[in-house]
PDB file of C-alpha atoms in Angstrom:
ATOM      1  CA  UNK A   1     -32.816 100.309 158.159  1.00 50.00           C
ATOM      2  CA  UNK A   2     -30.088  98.911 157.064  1.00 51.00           C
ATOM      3  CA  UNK A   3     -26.512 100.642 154.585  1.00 50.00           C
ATOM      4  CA  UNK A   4     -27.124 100.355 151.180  1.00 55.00           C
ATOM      5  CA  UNK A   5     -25.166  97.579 148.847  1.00 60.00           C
ATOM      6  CA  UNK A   6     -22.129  99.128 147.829  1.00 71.00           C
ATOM      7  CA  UNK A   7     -21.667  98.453 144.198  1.00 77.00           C
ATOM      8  CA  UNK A   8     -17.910  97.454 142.560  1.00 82.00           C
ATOM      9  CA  UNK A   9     -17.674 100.031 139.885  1.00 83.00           C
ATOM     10  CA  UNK A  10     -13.584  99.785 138.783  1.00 81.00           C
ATOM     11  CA  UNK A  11     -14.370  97.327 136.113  1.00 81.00           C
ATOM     12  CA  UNK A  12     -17.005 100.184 134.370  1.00 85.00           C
ATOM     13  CA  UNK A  13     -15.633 103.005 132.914  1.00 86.00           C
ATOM     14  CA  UNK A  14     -17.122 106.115 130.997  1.00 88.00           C
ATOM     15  CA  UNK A  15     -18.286 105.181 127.778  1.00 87.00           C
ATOM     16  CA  UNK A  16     -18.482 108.803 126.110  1.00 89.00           C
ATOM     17  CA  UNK A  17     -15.302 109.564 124.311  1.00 89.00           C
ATOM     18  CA  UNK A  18     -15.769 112.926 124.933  1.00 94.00           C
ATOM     19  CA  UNK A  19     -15.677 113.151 128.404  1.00 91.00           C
ATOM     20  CA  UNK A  20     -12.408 113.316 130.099  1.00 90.00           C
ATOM     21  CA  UNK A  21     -13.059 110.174 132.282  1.00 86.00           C
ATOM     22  CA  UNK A  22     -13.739 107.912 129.170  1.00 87.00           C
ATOM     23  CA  UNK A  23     -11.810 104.594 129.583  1.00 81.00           C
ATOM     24  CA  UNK A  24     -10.689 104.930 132.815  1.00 82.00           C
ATOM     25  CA  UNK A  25     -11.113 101.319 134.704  1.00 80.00           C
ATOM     26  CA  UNK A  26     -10.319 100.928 138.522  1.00 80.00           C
ATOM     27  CA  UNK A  27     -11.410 102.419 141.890  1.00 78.00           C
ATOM     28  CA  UNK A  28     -10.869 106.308 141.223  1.00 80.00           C
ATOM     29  CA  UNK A  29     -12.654 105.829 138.091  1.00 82.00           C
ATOM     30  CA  UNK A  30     -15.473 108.491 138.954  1.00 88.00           C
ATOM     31  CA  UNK A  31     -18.587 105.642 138.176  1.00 90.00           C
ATOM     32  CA  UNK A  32     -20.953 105.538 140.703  1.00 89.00           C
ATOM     33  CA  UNK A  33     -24.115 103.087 140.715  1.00 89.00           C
ATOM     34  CA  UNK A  34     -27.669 105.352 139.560  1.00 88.00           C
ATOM     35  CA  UNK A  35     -30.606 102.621 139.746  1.00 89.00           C
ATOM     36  CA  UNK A  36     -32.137 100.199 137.742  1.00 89.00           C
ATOM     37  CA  UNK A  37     -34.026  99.744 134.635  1.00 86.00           C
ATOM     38  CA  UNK A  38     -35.794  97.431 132.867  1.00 83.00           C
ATOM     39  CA  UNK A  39     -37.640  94.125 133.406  1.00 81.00           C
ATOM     40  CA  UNK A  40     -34.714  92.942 134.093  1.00 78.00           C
ATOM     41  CA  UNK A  41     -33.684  95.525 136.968  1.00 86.00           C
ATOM     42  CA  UNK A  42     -30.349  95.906 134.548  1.00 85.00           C
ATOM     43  CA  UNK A  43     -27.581  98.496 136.736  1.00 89.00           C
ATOM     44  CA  UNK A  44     -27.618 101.813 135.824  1.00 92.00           C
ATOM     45  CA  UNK A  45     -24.006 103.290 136.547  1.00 93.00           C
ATOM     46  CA  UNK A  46     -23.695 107.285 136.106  1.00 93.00           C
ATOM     47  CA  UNK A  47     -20.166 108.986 135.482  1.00 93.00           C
ATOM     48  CA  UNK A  48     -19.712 112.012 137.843  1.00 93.00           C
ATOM     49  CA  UNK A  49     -17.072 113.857 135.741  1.00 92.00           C
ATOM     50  CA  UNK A  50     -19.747 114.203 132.767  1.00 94.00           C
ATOM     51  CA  UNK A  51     -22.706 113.167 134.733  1.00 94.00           C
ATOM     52  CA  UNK A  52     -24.450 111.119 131.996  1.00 94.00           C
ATOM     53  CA  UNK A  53     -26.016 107.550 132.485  1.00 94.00           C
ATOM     54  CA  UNK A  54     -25.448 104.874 131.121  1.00 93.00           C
ATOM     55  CA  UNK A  55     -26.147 100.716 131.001  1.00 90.00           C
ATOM     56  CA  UNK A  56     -23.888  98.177 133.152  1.00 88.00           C
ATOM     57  CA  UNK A  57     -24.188  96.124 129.986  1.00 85.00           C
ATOM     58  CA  UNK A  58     -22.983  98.523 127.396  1.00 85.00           C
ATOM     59  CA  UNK A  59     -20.393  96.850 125.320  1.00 79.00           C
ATOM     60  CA  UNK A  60     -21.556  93.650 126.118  1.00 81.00           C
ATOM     61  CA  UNK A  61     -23.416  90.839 124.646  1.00 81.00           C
ATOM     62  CA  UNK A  62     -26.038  91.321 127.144  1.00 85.00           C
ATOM     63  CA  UNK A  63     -26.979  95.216 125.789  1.00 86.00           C
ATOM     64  CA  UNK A  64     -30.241  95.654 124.968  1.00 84.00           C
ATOM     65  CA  UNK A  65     -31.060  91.909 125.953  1.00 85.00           C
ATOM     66  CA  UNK A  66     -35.072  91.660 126.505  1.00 84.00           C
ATOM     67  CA  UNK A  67     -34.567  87.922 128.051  1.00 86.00           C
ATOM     68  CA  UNK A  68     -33.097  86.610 131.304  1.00 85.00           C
ATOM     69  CA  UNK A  69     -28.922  86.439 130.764  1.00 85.00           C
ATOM     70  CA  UNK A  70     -29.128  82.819 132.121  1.00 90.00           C
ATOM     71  CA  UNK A  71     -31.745  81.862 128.880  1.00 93.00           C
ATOM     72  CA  UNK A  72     -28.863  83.870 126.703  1.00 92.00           C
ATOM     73  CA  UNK A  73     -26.158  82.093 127.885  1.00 89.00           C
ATOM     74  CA  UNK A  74     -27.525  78.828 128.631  1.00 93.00           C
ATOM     75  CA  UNK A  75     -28.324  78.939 124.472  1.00 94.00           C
ATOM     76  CA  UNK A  76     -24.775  79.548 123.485  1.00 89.00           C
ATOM     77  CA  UNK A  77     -23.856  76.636 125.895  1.00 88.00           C
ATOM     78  CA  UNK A  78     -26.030  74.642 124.168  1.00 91.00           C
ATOM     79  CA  UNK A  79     -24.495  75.795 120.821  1.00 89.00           C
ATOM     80  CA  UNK A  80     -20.695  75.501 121.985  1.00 84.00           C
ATOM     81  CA  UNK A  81     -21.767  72.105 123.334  1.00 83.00           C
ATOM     82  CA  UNK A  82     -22.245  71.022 118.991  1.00 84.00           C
ATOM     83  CA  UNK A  83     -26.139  71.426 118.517  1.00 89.00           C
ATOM     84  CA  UNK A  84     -27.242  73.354 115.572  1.00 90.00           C
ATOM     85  CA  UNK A  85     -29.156  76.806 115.505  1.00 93.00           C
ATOM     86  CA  UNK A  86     -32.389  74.788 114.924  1.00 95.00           C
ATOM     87  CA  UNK A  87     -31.557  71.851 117.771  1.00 95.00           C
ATOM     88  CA  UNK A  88     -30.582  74.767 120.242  1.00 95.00           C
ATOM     89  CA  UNK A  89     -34.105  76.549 119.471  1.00 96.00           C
ATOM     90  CA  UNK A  90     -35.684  73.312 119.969  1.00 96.00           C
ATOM     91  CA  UNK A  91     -33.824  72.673 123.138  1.00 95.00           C
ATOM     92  CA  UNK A  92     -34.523  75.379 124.744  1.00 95.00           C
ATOM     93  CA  UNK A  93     -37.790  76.959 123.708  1.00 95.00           C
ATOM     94  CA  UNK A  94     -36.468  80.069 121.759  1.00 95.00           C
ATOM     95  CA  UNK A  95     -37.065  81.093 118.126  1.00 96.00           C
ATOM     96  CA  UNK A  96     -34.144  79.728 115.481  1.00 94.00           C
ATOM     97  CA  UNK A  97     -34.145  83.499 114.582  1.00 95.00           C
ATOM     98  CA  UNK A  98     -33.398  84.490 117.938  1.00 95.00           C
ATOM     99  CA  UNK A  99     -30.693  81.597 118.274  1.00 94.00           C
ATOM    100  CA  UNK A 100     -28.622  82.850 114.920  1.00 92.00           C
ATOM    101  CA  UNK A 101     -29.257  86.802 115.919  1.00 92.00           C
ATOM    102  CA  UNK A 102     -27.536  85.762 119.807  1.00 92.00           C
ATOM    103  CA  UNK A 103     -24.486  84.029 118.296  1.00 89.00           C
ATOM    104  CA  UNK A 104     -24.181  86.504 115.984  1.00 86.00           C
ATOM    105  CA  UNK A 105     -23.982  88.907 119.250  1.00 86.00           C
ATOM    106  CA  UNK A 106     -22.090  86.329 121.101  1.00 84.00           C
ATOM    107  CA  UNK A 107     -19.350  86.072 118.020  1.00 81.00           C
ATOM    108  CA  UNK A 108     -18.632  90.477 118.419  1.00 79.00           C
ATOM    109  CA  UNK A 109     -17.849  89.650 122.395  1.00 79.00           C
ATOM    110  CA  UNK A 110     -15.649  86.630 121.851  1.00 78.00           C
ATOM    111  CA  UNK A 111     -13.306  87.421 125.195  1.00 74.00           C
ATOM    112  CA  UNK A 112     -16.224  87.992 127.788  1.00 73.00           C
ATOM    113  CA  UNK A 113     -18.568  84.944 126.108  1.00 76.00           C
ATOM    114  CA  UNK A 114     -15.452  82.769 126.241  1.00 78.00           C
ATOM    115  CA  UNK A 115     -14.684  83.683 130.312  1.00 76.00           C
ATOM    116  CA  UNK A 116     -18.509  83.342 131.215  1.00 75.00           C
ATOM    117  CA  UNK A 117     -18.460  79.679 129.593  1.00 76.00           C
ATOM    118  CA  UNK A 118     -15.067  78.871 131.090  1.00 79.00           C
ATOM    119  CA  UNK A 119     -16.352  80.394 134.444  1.00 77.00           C
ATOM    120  CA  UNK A 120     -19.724  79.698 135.014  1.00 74.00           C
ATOM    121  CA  UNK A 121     -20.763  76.573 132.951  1.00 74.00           C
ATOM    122  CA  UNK A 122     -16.908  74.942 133.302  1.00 80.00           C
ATOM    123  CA  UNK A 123     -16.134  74.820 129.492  1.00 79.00           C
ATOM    124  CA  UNK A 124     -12.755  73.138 128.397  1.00 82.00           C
ATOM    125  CA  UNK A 125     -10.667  75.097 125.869  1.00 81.00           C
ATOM    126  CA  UNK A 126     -11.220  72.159 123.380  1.00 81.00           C
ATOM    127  CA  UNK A 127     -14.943  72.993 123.144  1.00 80.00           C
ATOM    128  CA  UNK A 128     -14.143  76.635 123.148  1.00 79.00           C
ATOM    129  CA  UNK A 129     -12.098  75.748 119.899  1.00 81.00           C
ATOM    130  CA  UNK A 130     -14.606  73.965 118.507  1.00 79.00           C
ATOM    131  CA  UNK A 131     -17.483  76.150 119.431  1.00 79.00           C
ATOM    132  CA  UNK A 132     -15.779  79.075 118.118  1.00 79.00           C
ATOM    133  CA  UNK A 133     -14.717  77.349 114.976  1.00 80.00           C
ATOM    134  CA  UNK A 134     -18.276  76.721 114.682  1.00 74.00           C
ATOM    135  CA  UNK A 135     -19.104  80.539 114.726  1.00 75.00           C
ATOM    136  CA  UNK A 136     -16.653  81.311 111.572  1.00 75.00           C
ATOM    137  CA  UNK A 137     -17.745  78.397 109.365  1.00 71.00           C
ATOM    138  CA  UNK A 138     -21.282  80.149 109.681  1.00 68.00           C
ATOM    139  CA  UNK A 139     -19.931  83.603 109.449  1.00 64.00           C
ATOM    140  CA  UNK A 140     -18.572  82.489 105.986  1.00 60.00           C
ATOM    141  CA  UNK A 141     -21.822  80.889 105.314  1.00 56.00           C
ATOM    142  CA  UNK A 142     -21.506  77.392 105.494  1.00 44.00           C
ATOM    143  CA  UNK A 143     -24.355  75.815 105.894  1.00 46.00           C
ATOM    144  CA  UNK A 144     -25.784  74.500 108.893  1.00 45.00           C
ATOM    145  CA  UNK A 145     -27.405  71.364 110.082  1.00 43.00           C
ATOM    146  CA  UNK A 146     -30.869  71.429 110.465  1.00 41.00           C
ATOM    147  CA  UNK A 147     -30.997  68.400 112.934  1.00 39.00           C
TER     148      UNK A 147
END
């Protein structure tokens, strides 16, 4: 049998502000890995100062996500690329409801959507300008194109 996967935990940190390890980021951060969960076998990290569990995706846009990341992301791509909530749903198979509830998730995680797009699906900062502007026009409640 082989060692077990070691698991990078300095980019977690303890997300209860009462413990005295909340907020700390980096390798002597106390966070070790505690399972998985979910249908998506999500990371379960565990603090050992407080000892309380808690999600790999907490704080993100991903939290409480029932459907694959790559679907999640792969719709905001589509959105950032110009296509209305309604095209996007079309395009790839999800409900318009869903589409306008993820961007609206998406739009409270600005930094880590932005990286991921840069990152993985080689966005430009142009379309990140004019994906983004996109996001505010609806936020004031412009409305959108039904195409």
């Amino acid at each position: 049998m082989g060692r077990k996967k070691q698991l990078d935990t300095s980019p977690y940190f303890c997300p209860y502000e009462d413990c005295t390890n909340y907020g700390k980021v980096g390798p002597d951060n106390q966070i070790i890995g505690a399972g998985r969960y979910g249908k998506q076998q999500t990371q379960m990290l565990e603090c050992k100062v407080c000892q309380r569990r808690f999600s790999a995706r907490r704080g993100t846009p991903l939290f409480d996500l029932k459907s694959d990341e790559r679907v999640f992301y792969d719709v905001i791509a589509c959105l950032a690329e110009g296509n209305g909530i309604r095209a996007t749903a079309r395009i790839k198979g999800v409900d318009k409801d869903t589409v306008a509830a993820w961007l609206d998730k998406a739009s409270q995680h600005v930094e880590a959507v932005s990286r991921y797009l840069m990152i993985h699906l080689h966005f430009e900062a142009v379309q990140l300008d004019e994906f983004w502007s996109f996001v505010k026009k609806r936020k004031r409640g412009v409305p959108l194109s039904s195409a």
